[in-house]
PDB file of C-alpha atoms in Angstrom:
ATOM      1  CA  GLU E 229      21.100  81.768  53.674  1.00  0.00           C
ATOM      2  CA  THR E 230      20.796  82.250  49.927  1.00  0.00           C
ATOM      3  CA  GLY E 231      20.054  85.965  49.941  1.00  0.00           C
ATOM      4  CA  VAL E 232      16.355  85.414  49.235  1.00  0.00           C
ATOM      5  CA  THR E 233      14.301  85.524  52.440  1.00  0.00           C
ATOM      6  CA  GLN E 234      10.749  84.255  52.699  1.00  0.00           C
ATOM      7  CA  THR E 235       8.356  84.800  55.582  1.00  0.00           C
ATOM      8  CA  PRO E 236       6.628  83.150  57.265  1.00  0.00           C
ATOM      9  CA  ARG E 237       8.298  79.731  57.065  1.00  0.00           C
ATOM     10  CA  HIS E 238       5.065  77.974  57.958  1.00  0.00           C
ATOM     11  CA  LEU E 239       1.459  79.109  57.661  1.00  0.00           C
ATOM     12  CA  VAL E 240      -1.800  77.408  58.551  1.00  0.00           C
ATOM     13  CA  MET E 241      -4.939  79.168  57.396  1.00  0.00           C
ATOM     14  CA  GLY E 242      -8.622  78.491  57.109  1.00  0.00           C
ATOM     15  CA  MET E 243     -10.429  78.676  53.808  1.00  0.00           C
ATOM     16  CA  THR E 244     -12.017  82.018  54.685  1.00  0.00           C
ATOM     17  CA  ASN E 245      -8.830  83.701  55.896  1.00  0.00           C
ATOM     18  CA  LYS E 246      -6.744  86.316  54.151  1.00  0.00           C
ATOM     19  CA  LYS E 247      -2.977  86.106  54.527  1.00  0.00           C
ATOM     20  CA  SER E 248       0.127  87.233  52.674  1.00  0.00           C
ATOM     21  CA  LEU E 249       3.474  85.635  51.895  1.00  0.00           C
ATOM     22  CA  LYS E 250       6.528  87.859  51.695  1.00  0.00           C
ATOM     23  CA  CYS E 251       9.744  87.515  49.730  1.00  0.00           C
ATOM     24  CA  GLU E 252      12.728  89.829  49.969  1.00  0.00           C
ATOM     25  CA  GLN E 253      16.063  89.889  48.179  1.00  0.00           C
ATOM     26  CA  HIS E 254      18.953  92.317  48.347  1.00  0.00           C
ATOM     27  CA  LEU E 255      21.035  90.701  45.628  1.00  0.00           C
ATOM     28  CA  GLY E 256      20.367  93.468  43.147  1.00  0.00           C
ATOM     29  CA  HIS E 257      18.277  91.113  41.019  1.00  0.00           C
ATOM     30  CA  ASN E 258      15.633  92.523  38.705  1.00  0.00           C
ATOM     31  CA  ALA E 259      13.448  89.473  38.143  1.00  0.00           C
ATOM     32  CA  MET E 260      11.409  87.704  40.821  1.00  0.00           C
ATOM     33  CA  TYR E 261       9.233  84.602  40.667  1.00  0.00           C
ATOM     34  CA  TRP E 262       6.628  82.657  42.628  1.00  0.00           C
ATOM     35  CA  TYR E 263       6.636  78.855  42.323  1.00  0.00           C
ATOM     36  CA  LYS E 264       4.329  76.256  43.834  1.00  0.00           C
ATOM     37  CA  GLN E 265       5.821  72.913  44.888  1.00  0.00           C
ATOM     38  CA  SER E 266       3.317  70.142  45.551  1.00  0.00           C
ATOM     39  CA  ALA E 267       4.181  66.590  46.481  1.00  0.00           C
ATOM     40  CA  LYS E 268       5.031  64.335  43.526  1.00  0.00           C
ATOM     41  CA  LYS E 269       4.599  67.162  40.990  1.00  0.00           C
ATOM     42  CA  PRO E 270       7.114  69.293  39.090  1.00  0.00           C
ATOM     43  CA  LEU E 271       7.549  72.832  40.306  1.00  0.00           C
ATOM     44  CA  GLU E 272       4.833  75.053  38.881  1.00  0.00           C
ATOM     45  CA  LEU E 273       5.679  78.590  37.857  1.00  0.00           C
ATOM     46  CA  MET E 274       2.949  80.929  39.059  1.00  0.00           C
ATOM     47  CA  PHE E 275       4.058  84.516  38.422  1.00  0.00           C
ATOM     48  CA  VAL E 276       7.037  86.372  36.992  1.00  0.00           C
ATOM     49  CA  TYR E 277       7.974  89.968  37.658  1.00  0.00           C
ATOM     50  CA  ASN E 278      10.695  91.816  35.762  1.00  0.00           C
ATOM     51  CA  PHE E 279      11.639  95.318  36.886  1.00  0.00           C
ATOM     52  CA  LYS E 280       8.483  95.352  39.065  1.00  0.00           C
ATOM     53  CA  GLU E 281       6.197  94.587  36.125  1.00  0.00           C
ATOM     54  CA  GLN E 282       4.300  91.318  35.925  1.00  0.00           C
ATOM     55  CA  THR E 283       5.363  89.537  32.763  1.00  0.00           C
ATOM     56  CA  GLU E 284       3.808  86.118  33.298  1.00  0.00           C
ATOM     57  CA  ASN E 285       0.737  84.706  34.987  1.00  0.00           C
ATOM     58  CA  ASN E 286       0.469  80.971  34.380  1.00  0.00           C
ATOM     59  CA  SER E 287      -3.316  80.739  34.615  1.00  0.00           C
ATOM     60  CA  VAL E 288      -3.209  81.063  38.377  1.00  0.00           C
ATOM     61  CA  PRO E 289      -6.619  81.320  40.111  1.00  0.00           C
ATOM     62  CA  SER E 290      -7.552  84.801  41.258  1.00  0.00           C
ATOM     63  CA  ARG E 291      -7.516  83.705  44.895  1.00  0.00           C
ATOM     64  CA  PHE E 292      -3.720  84.190  44.520  1.00  0.00           C
ATOM     65  CA  SER E 293      -2.839  87.851  44.034  1.00  0.00           C
ATOM     66  CA  PRO E 294       0.805  88.900  43.606  1.00  0.00           C
ATOM     67  CA  GLU E 295       2.260  92.306  44.351  1.00  0.00           C
ATOM     68  CA  CYS E 296       5.711  93.668  43.552  1.00  0.00           C
ATOM     69  CA  PRO E 297       6.174  97.164  45.004  1.00  0.00           C
ATOM     70  CA  ASN E 298       9.878  97.282  44.050  1.00  0.00           C
ATOM     71  CA  SER E 299      12.554  95.001  42.646  1.00  0.00           C
ATOM     72  CA  SER E 300      13.523  93.783  46.123  1.00  0.00           C
ATOM     73  CA  HIS E 301      10.126  92.731  47.443  1.00  0.00           C
ATOM     74  CA  LEU E 302       7.466  90.349  46.245  1.00  0.00           C
ATOM     75  CA  PHE E 303       4.232  89.422  47.970  1.00  0.00           C
ATOM     76  CA  LEU E 304       1.624  86.763  47.397  1.00  0.00           C
ATOM     77  CA  HIS E 305      -1.773  87.674  48.835  1.00  0.00           C
ATOM     78  CA  LEU E 306      -4.018  84.721  49.618  1.00  0.00           C
ATOM     79  CA  HIS E 307      -7.788  84.663  50.140  1.00  0.00           C
ATOM     80  CA  THR E 308     -10.487  81.998  50.162  1.00  0.00           C
ATOM     81  CA  LEU E 309      -8.003  79.229  49.441  1.00  0.00           C
ATOM     82  CA  GLN E 310      -8.844  75.557  48.969  1.00  0.00           C
ATOM     83  CA  PRO E 311      -7.244  72.552  50.687  1.00  0.00           C
ATOM     84  CA  GLU E 312      -5.555  71.600  47.380  1.00  0.00           C
ATOM     85  CA  ASP E 313      -3.640  74.879  47.591  1.00  0.00           C
ATOM     86  CA  SER E 314      -1.616  73.415  50.451  1.00  0.00           C
ATOM     87  CA  ALA E 315       1.986  73.281  49.211  1.00  0.00           C
ATOM     88  CA  LEU E 316       5.446  74.759  49.553  1.00  0.00           C
ATOM     89  CA  TYR E 317       5.533  78.200  47.936  1.00  0.00           C
ATOM     90  CA  LEU E 318       8.960  79.183  46.716  1.00  0.00           C
ATOM     91  CA  CYS E 319      10.182  82.608  45.766  1.00  0.00           C
ATOM     92  CA  ALA E 320      13.148  83.019  43.447  1.00  0.00           C
ATOM     93  CA  SER E 321      15.100  85.847  41.884  1.00  0.00           C
ATOM     94  CA  SER E 322      17.578  86.248  39.039  1.00  0.00           C
ATOM     95  CA  PRO E 323      19.744  89.105  37.757  1.00  0.00           C
ATOM     96  CA  SER E 324      17.636  89.346  34.660  1.00  0.00           C
ATOM     97  CA  ARG E 325      14.901  87.473  32.861  1.00  0.00           C
ATOM     98  CA  ARG E 326      17.458  85.396  30.954  1.00  0.00           C
ATOM     99  CA  PRO E 327      17.760  81.870  32.336  1.00  0.00           C
ATOM    100  CA  ARG E 328      21.485  81.391  31.739  1.00  0.00           C
ATOM    101  CA  TYR E 329      22.137  83.037  35.091  1.00  0.00           C
ATOM    102  CA  GLY E 330      20.064  80.572  37.057  1.00  0.00           C
ATOM    103  CA  TYR E 331      17.736  81.395  39.889  1.00  0.00           C
ATOM    104  CA  THR E 332      18.365  82.007  43.576  1.00  0.00           C
ATOM    105  CA  PHE E 333      15.617  80.434  45.665  1.00  0.00           C
ATOM    106  CA  GLY E 334      14.321  81.214  49.109  1.00  0.00           C
ATOM    107  CA  SER E 335      13.611  78.490  51.663  1.00  0.00           C
ATOM    108  CA  GLY E 336       9.895  78.618  50.979  1.00  0.00           C
ATOM    109  CA  THR E 337       6.690  78.989  52.935  1.00  0.00           C
ATOM    110  CA  ARG E 338       4.955  75.750  53.860  1.00  0.00           C
ATOM    111  CA  LEU E 339       1.246  76.532  53.524  1.00  0.00           C
ATOM    112  CA  THR E 340      -1.491  74.349  54.960  1.00  0.00           C
ATOM    113  CA  VAL E 341      -5.112  75.188  54.194  1.00  0.00           C
ATOM    114  CA  VAL E 342      -7.608  73.665  56.620  1.00  0.00           C
TER     115      VAL E 342
ATOM    116  CA  ALA J 129       8.641  72.197  23.103  1.00  0.00           C
ATOM    117  CA  GLN J 130      10.938  71.558  25.963  1.00  0.00           C
ATOM    118  CA  SER J 131      10.748  68.920  28.646  1.00  0.00           C
ATOM    119  CA  VAL J 132      13.008  67.214  31.107  1.00  0.00           C
ATOM    120  CA  THR J 133      12.822  63.635  32.395  1.00  0.00           C
ATOM    121  CA  GLN J 134      14.508  62.412  35.518  1.00  0.00           C
ATOM    122  CA  LEU J 135      14.655  58.691  35.008  1.00  0.00           C
ATOM    123  CA  ASP J 136      14.741  57.662  38.673  1.00  0.00           C
ATOM    124  CA  SER J 137      12.387  59.005  41.308  1.00  0.00           C
ATOM    125  CA  HIS J 138      14.546  57.501  44.038  1.00  0.00           C
ATOM    126  CA  VAL J 139      18.207  56.477  44.232  1.00  0.00           C
ATOM    127  CA  SER J 140      19.877  54.795  47.186  1.00  0.00           C
ATOM    128  CA  VAL J 141      23.671  54.488  47.546  1.00  0.00           C
ATOM    129  CA  SER J 142      26.077  53.548  50.288  1.00  0.00           C
ATOM    130  CA  GLU J 143      28.315  56.203  51.774  1.00  0.00           C
ATOM    131  CA  GLY J 144      31.594  56.389  49.867  1.00  0.00           C
ATOM    132  CA  THR J 145      30.208  54.878  46.650  1.00  0.00           C
ATOM    133  CA  PRO J 146      29.552  56.759  43.389  1.00  0.00           C
ATOM    134  CA  VAL J 147      26.358  58.681  42.725  1.00  0.00           C
ATOM    135  CA  LEU J 148      24.609  58.795  39.345  1.00  0.00           C
ATOM    136  CA  LEU J 149      21.389  60.774  38.891  1.00  0.00           C
ATOM    137  CA  ARG J 150      20.037  60.628  35.361  1.00  0.00           C
ATOM    138  CA  CYS J 151      18.410  63.393  33.367  1.00  0.00           C
ATOM    139  CA  ASN J 152      17.272  63.503  29.750  1.00  0.00           C
ATOM    140  CA  TYR J 153      15.846  66.529  28.021  1.00  0.00           C
ATOM    141  CA  SER J 154      14.091  67.438  24.838  1.00  0.00           C
ATOM    142  CA  SER J 155      14.629  70.835  23.340  1.00  0.00           C
ATOM    143  CA  SER J 156      14.330  72.432  19.932  1.00  0.00           C
ATOM    144  CA  TYR J 157      17.298  74.679  20.574  1.00  0.00           C
ATOM    145  CA  SER J 158      20.619  74.527  22.352  1.00  0.00           C
ATOM    146  CA  PRO J 159      19.468  74.468  25.939  1.00  0.00           C
ATOM    147  CA  SER J 160      20.775  75.771  29.202  1.00  0.00           C
ATOM    148  CA  LEU J 161      20.783  72.990  31.779  1.00  0.00           C
ATOM    149  CA  PHE J 162      20.929  73.119  35.538  1.00  0.00           C
ATOM    150  CA  TRP J 163      20.956  70.830  38.550  1.00  0.00           C
ATOM    151  CA  TYR J 164      19.466  72.050  41.817  1.00  0.00           C
ATOM    152  CA  VAL J 165      19.495  70.367  45.218  1.00  0.00           C
ATOM    153  CA  GLN J 166      16.826  70.715  47.891  1.00  0.00           C
ATOM    154  CA  HIS J 167      17.504  69.596  51.439  1.00  0.00           C
ATOM    155  CA  PRO J 168      14.532  69.008  53.754  1.00  0.00           C
ATOM    156  CA  ASN J 169      12.671  72.193  54.644  1.00  0.00           C
ATOM    157  CA  LYS J 170      15.014  74.253  52.493  1.00  0.00           C
ATOM    158  CA  GLY J 171      14.767  76.046  49.192  1.00  0.00           C
ATOM    159  CA  LEU J 172      16.506  74.960  46.011  1.00  0.00           C
ATOM    160  CA  GLN J 173      20.262  75.524  45.753  1.00  0.00           C
ATOM    161  CA  LEU J 174      22.084  75.669  42.432  1.00  0.00           C
ATOM    162  CA  LEU J 175      24.607  72.827  42.118  1.00  0.00           C
ATOM    163  CA  LEU J 176      25.891  73.511  38.623  1.00  0.00           C
ATOM    164  CA  LYS J 177      24.887  74.812  35.203  1.00  0.00           C
ATOM    165  CA  TYR J 178      25.683  74.261  31.544  1.00  0.00           C
ATOM    166  CA  THR J 179      25.306  77.251  29.254  1.00  0.00           C
ATOM    167  CA  SER J 180      27.086  76.213  26.015  1.00  0.00           C
ATOM    168  CA  ALA J 181      30.651  76.304  27.314  1.00  0.00           C
ATOM    169  CA  ALA J 182      32.594  73.170  28.364  1.00  0.00           C
ATOM    170  CA  THR J 183      30.455  70.040  28.205  1.00  0.00           C
ATOM    171  CA  LEU J 184      31.812  68.720  31.513  1.00  0.00           C
ATOM    172  CA  VAL J 185      30.600  71.024  34.226  1.00  0.00           C
ATOM    173  CA  LYS J 186      31.908  71.005  37.781  1.00  0.00           C
ATOM    174  CA  GLY J 187      29.687  72.162  40.597  1.00  0.00           C
ATOM    175  CA  ILE J 188      29.716  72.523  44.339  1.00  0.00           C
ATOM    176  CA  ASN J 189      30.253  69.709  46.854  1.00  0.00           C
ATOM    177  CA  GLY J 190      32.167  67.536  44.373  1.00  0.00           C
ATOM    178  CA  PHE J 191      29.304  67.103  41.900  1.00  0.00           C
ATOM    179  CA  GLU J 192      29.729  67.290  38.164  1.00  0.00           C
ATOM    180  CA  ALA J 193      27.582  66.738  35.092  1.00  0.00           C
ATOM    181  CA  GLU J 194      28.314  66.090  31.438  1.00  0.00           C
ATOM    182  CA  PHE J 195      26.249  67.532  28.615  1.00  0.00           C
ATOM    183  CA  LYS J 196      25.879  64.951  25.838  1.00  0.00           C
ATOM    184  CA  LYS J 197      23.981  66.434  22.938  1.00  0.00           C
ATOM    185  CA  SER J 198      23.871  63.176  20.963  1.00  0.00           C
ATOM    186  CA  GLU J 199      22.186  61.452  23.892  1.00  0.00           C
ATOM    187  CA  THR J 200      20.210  64.534  25.026  1.00  0.00           C
ATOM    188  CA  SER J 201      21.417  63.802  28.535  1.00  0.00           C
ATOM    189  CA  PHE J 202      22.820  65.763  31.449  1.00  0.00           C
ATOM    190  CA  HIS J 203      23.515  63.184  34.146  1.00  0.00           C
ATOM    191  CA  LEU J 204      24.763  64.255  37.567  1.00  0.00           C
ATOM    192  CA  THR J 205      27.625  62.338  39.165  1.00  0.00           C
ATOM    193  CA  LYS J 206      29.804  62.326  42.253  1.00  0.00           C
ATOM    194  CA  PRO J 207      32.673  59.894  42.855  1.00  0.00           C
ATOM    195  CA  SER J 208      31.967  59.321  46.539  1.00  0.00           C
ATOM    196  CA  ALA J 209      28.669  59.936  48.329  1.00  0.00           C
ATOM    197  CA  HIS J 210      28.569  61.654  51.684  1.00  0.00           C
ATOM    198  CA  MET J 211      25.760  61.476  54.216  1.00  0.00           C
ATOM    199  CA  SER J 212      25.109  65.176  53.719  1.00  0.00           C
ATOM    200  CA  ASP J 213      24.286  64.524  50.042  1.00  0.00           C
ATOM    201  CA  ALA J 214      20.930  63.004  51.004  1.00  0.00           C
ATOM    202  CA  ALA J 215      18.395  65.361  49.434  1.00  0.00           C
ATOM    203  CA  GLU J 216      16.069  65.906  46.471  1.00  0.00           C
ATOM    204  CA  TYR J 217      17.753  66.755  43.168  1.00  0.00           C
ATOM    205  CA  PHE J 218      16.100  68.583  40.281  1.00  0.00           C
ATOM    206  CA  CYS J 219      17.230  68.745  36.682  1.00  0.00           C
ATOM    207  CA  VAL J 220      16.142  71.905  34.867  1.00  0.00           C
ATOM    208  CA  VAL J 221      16.178  72.855  31.183  1.00  0.00           C
ATOM    209  CA  SER J 222      15.674  76.231  29.605  1.00  0.00           C
ATOM    210  CA  ASP J 223      15.977  77.792  26.174  1.00  0.00           C
ATOM    211  CA  PRO J 224      18.389  80.750  26.330  1.00  0.00           C
ATOM    212  CA  ASN J 225      17.389  82.029  22.919  1.00  0.00           C
ATOM    213  CA  THR J 226      13.896  83.018  23.920  1.00  0.00           C
ATOM    214  CA  GLY J 227      14.490  83.669  27.605  1.00  0.00           C
ATOM    215  CA  ASN J 228      11.665  81.378  28.554  1.00  0.00           C
ATOM    216  CA  GLN J 229      10.912  79.856  31.893  1.00  0.00           C
ATOM    217  CA  PHE J 230      12.659  76.967  33.504  1.00  0.00           C
ATOM    218  CA  TYR J 231      11.245  73.457  33.018  1.00  0.00           C
ATOM    219  CA  PHE J 232      11.777  71.368  36.121  1.00  0.00           C
ATOM    220  CA  GLY J 233      12.015  67.606  36.302  1.00  0.00           C
ATOM    221  CA  THR J 234       9.971  65.782  38.924  1.00  0.00           C
ATOM    222  CA  GLY J 235      13.019  65.268  41.094  1.00  0.00           C
ATOM    223  CA  THR J 236      15.169  62.377  42.300  1.00  0.00           C
ATOM    224  CA  SER J 237      15.344  61.611  45.991  1.00  0.00           C
ATOM    225  CA  LEU J 238      18.849  60.490  46.997  1.00  0.00           C
ATOM    226  CA  THR J 239      19.286  58.343  50.093  1.00  0.00           C
ATOM    227  CA  VAL J 240      22.781  57.691  51.447  1.00  0.00           C
ATOM    228  CA  ILE J 241      23.168  54.574  53.568  1.00  0.00           C
ATOM    229  CA  PRO J 242      25.824  54.664  56.300  1.00  0.00           C
TER     230      PRO J 242
END
């Protein structure tokens, strides 16, 4: 285990469902991230939180709604998704927002939208 | 602008032979460079990183990479491949001066033949 835990590992949801992805880290990191990994595409940064505040939203559709109640937890709320949203969603954390430290990734949630 | 190019989408080697995974980057500033590995159904694990110290960087599992500014390259090598090295490898570039996001390559899939 890397220290970043994501649940659930797999999720199948219909286009009208509402579900949430959870990410938790107890590494003492202050920055947390959501990435989308689709087949044959580079990883896409979705959201960045630093000290619980959202600092980046990379033009993500509003059907994805992040929440960061504290520096240890990050959620991604999903509603009315499309089949093209099927992907591996990765959470990551870092000690600070400076990249020289590198990121610690979770194992991801494999999402399938039917 | 920054970008990273992984020159091979797939590399196949025999067990016990050397591994070379190629990565070129473009950056306006002195970059930070990383290699991550992703095993099936797992998150990304940091292999090694270059952050303006020694140009030859040693990582985990016997991997190393050399930063060559004149060639804008950061190729990943290992003297002798092991079956457990079969995975997806990602080269990542970031600009430490502005604290911007990571830029991921599209990945290289490494197959190790027994």
